[in-house]
Coordinates of C-alpha atoms in Angstrom, one line a residue:
X1467 CA -0.3 0.2 -0.3
X1468 CA 1.3 3.4 -1.2
X1469 CA -1.6 5.2 -0.5
X1470 CA -0.4 6.6 3.2
X1471 CA -1.1 10.0 5.1
X1472 CA 1.4 12.5 6.2
X1473 CA 1.2 11.2 9.6
X1474 CA 1.5 7.4 8.8
X1475 CA 4.6 8.8 6.1
X1476 CA 6.0 10.0 9.1
X1477 CA 5.7 7.8 11.7
X1478 CA 7.1 5.1 9.1
X1479 CA 10.2 6.9 7.8
X1480 CA 11.2 8.6 12.0
X1481 CA 11.5 4.6 12.4
X1482 CA 13.3 3.8 8.8
X1483 CA 15.8 7.5 9.8
X1484 CA 16.3 5.4 13.2
X1485 CA 17.3 2.1 12.1
X1486 CA 19.9 3.2 10.0
X1487 CA 20.6 5.4 12.4
X1488 CA 22.0 2.1 15.1
X1489 CA 23.6 0.7 12.1
X1490 CA 26.0 3.8 11.2
X1491 CA 26.6 3.1 15.6
X1492 CA 27.7 0.3 15.0
X1493 CA 30.1 1.1 12.2
X1494 CA 31.7 3.3 13.3
X1495 CA 32.0 1.2 17.1
X1496 CA 33.7 -2.0 14.7
X1497 CA 35.8 0.8 13.5
X1498 CA 36.5 -1.7 9.7
X1499 CA 35.0 0.4 7.1
X1500 CA 36.6 0.8 3.9
X1501 CA 36.4 5.4 2.6
X1502 CA 37.7 7.1 -0.2
X1503 CA 36.7 9.7 -2.1
X1504 CA 34.5 11.1 -5.1
X1505 CA 34.9 12.9 -7.2
X1506 CA 35.3 17.5 -6.1
X1507 CA 37.2 14.9 -3.2
X1508 CA 34.0 14.3 -1.5
X1509 CA 35.0 11.6 1.6
X1510 CA 32.3 8.6 1.5
X1511 CA 32.9 5.6 2.7
X1512 CA 31.3 1.2 2.4
X1513 CA 28.8 2.5 5.6
X1514 CA 27.4 5.3 4.0
X1515 CA 26.4 3.5 1.0
X1516 CA 25.5 -0.1 3.4
X1517 CA 23.0 2.7 5.0
X1518 CA 21.6 3.8 1.8
X1519 CA 20.4 0.2 0.9
X1520 CA 18.9 -0.6 3.8
X1521 CA 17.1 3.1 3.6
X1522 CA 16.2 2.5 -0.2
X1523 CA 14.6 -1.4 0.6
X1524 CA 12.6 0.2 2.9
X1525 CA 11.5 2.9 1.5
X1526 CA 10.8 -0.3 -1.4
X1527 CA 8.7 -2.2 1.2
X1528 CA 6.6 1.0 2.8
X1529 CA 6.1 2.9 -0.8
X1530 CA 6.2 0.5 -3.3
X1531 CA 7.5 2.2 -6.9
X1532 CA 7.8 5.1 -5.8
X1533 CA 11.2 7.6 -6.9
X1534 CA 14.0 8.3 -4.7
X1535 CA 17.0 10.1 -5.4
X1536 CA 19.9 9.2 -3.5
X1537 CA 23.1 10.9 -2.7
X1538 CA 24.7 7.6 -3.2
X1539 CA 22.2 5.4 -5.1
X1540 CA 21.6 8.3 -7.5
X1541 CA 22.9 12.1 -7.1
X1542 CA 23.2 12.4 -10.8
X1543 CA 19.0 12.7 -11.1
X1544 CA 19.0 15.7 -8.3
X1545 CA 17.1 18.3 -10.4
X1546 CA 15.6 16.2 -13.3
X1547 CA 13.5 14.0 -11.1
X1548 CA 10.3 15.1 -12.2
X1549 CA 8.6 12.4 -9.7
X1550 CA 5.0 13.3 -8.5
X1551 CA 5.9 11.0 -5.9
X1552 CA 10.3 11.7 -4.2
X1553 CA 12.2 10.4 -1.1
X1554 CA 15.4 12.6 -1.2
X1555 CA 18.8 10.7 1.4
X1556 CA 21.5 10.9 2.2
X1557 CA 22.3 8.1 4.8
X1558 CA 25.4 9.7 6.5
X1559 CA 24.7 14.0 6.4
X1560 CA 28.4 14.2 8.3
X1561 CA 30.2 12.0 6.6
X1562 CA 33.9 13.0 7.0
X1563 CA 32.0 13.9 10.7
X1564 CA 31.4 10.3 10.9
X1565 CA 35.4 9.4 10.2
X1566 CA 36.9 11.5 12.4
X1567 CA 35.0 10.5 15.3
X1568 CA 33.1 13.9 15.6
X1569 CA 29.4 13.7 16.6
X1570 CA 27.6 15.8 13.5
X1571 CA 26.3 13.2 12.0
X1572 CA 22.3 12.5 10.1
X1573 CA 20.8 10.7 8.8
X1574 CA 18.4 12.6 6.3
X1575 CA 14.9 11.2 4.3
X1576 CA 12.6 13.8 3.4
X1577 CA 9.6 13.2 1.2
X1578 CA 8.0 15.8 -1.5
X1579 CA 4.6 15.1 -3.8
X1580 CA 4.8 17.7 -6.9
X1581 CA 7.4 19.2 -6.1
X1582 CA 6.7 20.7 -2.9
X1583 CA 8.8 19.2 0.4
X1584 CA 5.7 17.4 3.0
X1585 CA 8.4 15.0 5.0
X1586 CA 10.8 15.4 6.8
X1587 CA 12.8 13.1 9.2
X1588 CA 16.6 14.6 10.4
X1589 CA 18.3 12.1 13.3
X1590 CA 21.2 12.0 14.9
X1591 CA 22.1 8.6 16.1
X1592 CA 25.0 10.8 18.5
X1593 CA 23.4 13.1 19.4
X1594 CA 20.2 11.2 20.4
X1595 CA 17.9 13.1 18.6
X1596 CA 15.3 13.0 15.9
X1597 CA 14.0 16.3 14.3
X1598 CA 11.0 15.9 12.4
X1599 CA 8.0 17.1 10.5
X1600 CA 4.9 17.1 8.3
X1601 CA 3.0 19.1 6.0
X1602 CA 1.0 21.7 8.3
X1603 CA 1.4 19.9 11.9
X1604 CA 4.9 21.7 13.8
X1605 CA 8.1 20.5 13.9
X1606 CA 9.0 18.2 16.6
X1607 CA 12.6 17.1 18.0
X1608 CA 12.6 13.8 20.4
X1609 CA 8.6 14.2 20.1
X1610 CA 8.3 17.9 21.8
X1611 CA 7.8 21.0 19.2
X1612 CA 10.6 23.1 17.9
X1613 CA 10.9 26.6 17.7
X1614 CA 13.7 29.0 16.0
X1615 CA 14.5 32.2 18.3
X1616 CA 13.4 35.6 18.3
X1617 CA 16.8 37.1 17.5
X1618 CA 15.9 40.2 15.4
X1619 CA 18.8 42.0 15.2
X1620 CA 22.4 41.0 13.0
X1621 CA 24.6 41.7 16.2
X1622 CA 22.9 39.0 17.5
X1623 CA 21.8 35.7 15.6
X1624 CA 24.5 33.1 15.9
X1625 CA 24.8 32.5 12.2
X1626 CA 26.4 28.9 11.0
X1627 CA 27.6 27.6 6.7
X1628 CA 29.7 25.2 5.4
X1629 CA 31.9 25.3 2.1
X1630 CA 32.5 23.3 -0.1
X1631 CA 34.6 19.9 -1.2
X1632 CA 36.2 22.1 -4.4
X1633 CA 38.8 24.4 -3.0
X1634 CA 38.6 26.5 -5.4
X1635 CA 35.3 27.6 -5.1
X1636 CA 35.3 29.2 -1.5
X1637 CA 37.9 31.9 -2.4
X1638 CA 34.3 32.9 -3.7
X1639 CA 33.0 32.6 -0.1
X1640 CA 35.3 35.0 1.7
X1641 CA 32.7 37.7 0.7
X1642 CA 30.4 36.7 2.6
X1643 CA 32.3 34.1 6.5
X1644 CA 34.0 38.6 6.4
X1645 CA 30.8 40.6 6.8
X1646 CA 28.9 37.9 8.5
X1647 CA 31.8 37.9 10.9
X1648 CA 32.2 41.7 11.3
X1649 CA 28.1 42.2 11.6
X1650 CA 26.5 39.2 13.9
X1651 CA 27.3 37.5 17.0
X1652 CA 29.4 34.9 15.1
X1653 CA 29.9 31.8 12.6
X1654 CA 29.5 28.5 13.6
X1655 CA 30.0 25.8 10.7
X1656 CA 29.6 21.8 12.8
X1657 CA 30.1 19.9 9.3
X1658 CA 26.6 18.1 8.5
X1659 CA 23.6 21.5 6.6
X1660 CA 20.6 19.2 8.0
X1661 CA 21.1 19.4 11.5
X1662 CA 22.0 23.1 10.6
X1663 CA 18.9 23.8 9.7
X1664 CA 17.3 21.9 12.0
X1665 CA 19.7 24.4 14.6
X1666 CA 18.2 27.0 13.1
X1667 CA 14.4 25.5 13.8
X1668 CA 14.9 25.0 17.4
X1669 CA 16.4 28.0 18.3
X1670 CA 20.2 27.0 18.3
X1671 CA 21.5 29.1 15.3
X1672 CA 19.3 32.1 14.3
X1673 CA 20.7 32.2 10.4
X1674 CA 22.0 29.3 7.9
X1675 CA 23.3 30.3 4.2
X1676 CA 24.8 27.9 1.9
X1677 CA 24.7 25.8 -1.7
X1678 CA 24.7 22.3 -0.7
X1679 CA 22.8 19.1 -2.5
X1680 CA 19.6 18.1 -2.4
X1681 CA 20.1 15.7 -0.7
X1682 CA 21.8 17.8 2.1
X1683 CA 18.9 20.3 3.0
X1684 CA 15.1 18.4 1.9
X1685 CA 14.2 16.4 5.7
X1686 CA 15.6 19.8 7.4
X1687 CA 13.2 22.4 4.9
X1688 CA 10.8 21.7 5.6
X1689 CA 11.3 21.0 9.8
X1690 CA 12.8 24.5 9.5
X1691 CA 9.5 25.2 7.7
X1692 CA 7.3 24.5 9.9
X1693 CA 9.0 25.3 13.1
X1694 CA 8.2 28.9 12.3
X1695 CA 11.8 30.1 10.1
X1696 CA 11.8 31.5 7.2
X1697 CA 13.6 29.7 4.7
X1698 CA 14.5 30.9 0.7
X1699 CA 16.8 31.3 -1.5
X1700 CA 19.1 34.6 -1.7
X1701 CA 18.9 34.3 -5.6
X1702 CA 15.8 32.9 -7.9
X1703 CA 14.9 29.9 -8.5
X1704 CA 15.1 28.5 -12.4
X1705 CA 11.8 28.6 -13.7
X1706 CA 11.6 24.7 -14.4
X1707 CA 13.1 23.6 -11.0
X1708 CA 10.6 23.1 -7.7
X1709 CA 12.1 26.0 -5.8
X1710 CA 11.8 23.3 -2.4
X1711 CA 14.7 20.8 -4.2
X1712 CA 17.4 23.7 -5.4
X1713 CA 19.7 23.8 -3.7
X1714 CA 22.1 27.2 -4.6
X1715 CA 21.8 29.9 -1.8
X1716 CA 20.1 28.6 0.4
X1717 CA 18.7 31.1 3.8
X1718 CA 17.0 29.3 6.7
X1719 CA 16.8 31.2 8.7
X1720 CA 14.9 32.6 12.5
X1721 CA 11.8 35.8 10.9
X1722 CA 12.9 38.0 12.8
X1723 CA 16.7 39.1 11.3
X1724 CA 16.3 36.9 7.4
X1725 CA 15.5 40.6 5.4
X1726 CA 18.7 41.7 7.5
X1727 CA 20.9 38.3 6.7
X1728 CA 19.5 39.1 2.6
X1729 CA 21.1 42.3 2.3
X1730 CA 23.9 41.1 3.9
X1731 CA 24.9 38.3 2.1
X1732 CA 24.2 40.5 -1.3
X1733 CA 25.6 42.5 -1.0
X1734 CA 28.9 41.5 0.2
X1735 CA 28.2 39.3 -2.7
X1736 CA 28.7 43.0 -4.8
X1737 CA 32.0 43.5 -3.0
X1738 CA 35.6 43.6 -5.0
X1739 CA 37.9 41.5 -4.1

């Protein structure tokens, strides 16, 4: 049966994400996984692939025939999947953190219908936290409702971001980084975009900006939006791509600082080197 309610989809997705999380914990304890670099110096381990296969299998069991976009199994179709029902999966968001023994690691599973992200689950196995949301029902962490911060000025805004694997692409981001460091409270780089979005959703961060991949943000996007954060893009989204899966120039903030953050980052982009 594939005609599930959003509540049923969310419950099943939470169970799948937490099962995947246990697999990740066990893999780290055993420390027998191999790792290699994909293109653009991006790290992947055989645990990423194994967890991706587990999630894919579970989704097929519960939602047979529904399309899946996954970092390890089908990344080439990132913005060209026109399926009316689409699962967007990152088996391990924060692979470098996982390999290095750090705790900011997450399983990220989002579900989209007709281009709109409607279900999101981000499970952090080493932090013991499961963030979840479904369209119109609010957002939660371990079953408790979450909300963004009341930040209303850049001076009191703690900002999360990340940097691309291709080092030659990092230089152009230094103008944004300088602007944020001068105008905002401080900056954090935790290495897992899905968790950055959830941290905005629950008020630990006041803002987040970055360009990532669809599997990095779709689930967290739903969670942040349902929590009451403001989500958007700094630049126009191509007409052929649904906004909820377009991964470039994301901006997600507490409602009170979105406009100021957008202005700050856009102004920084226009500055001469």
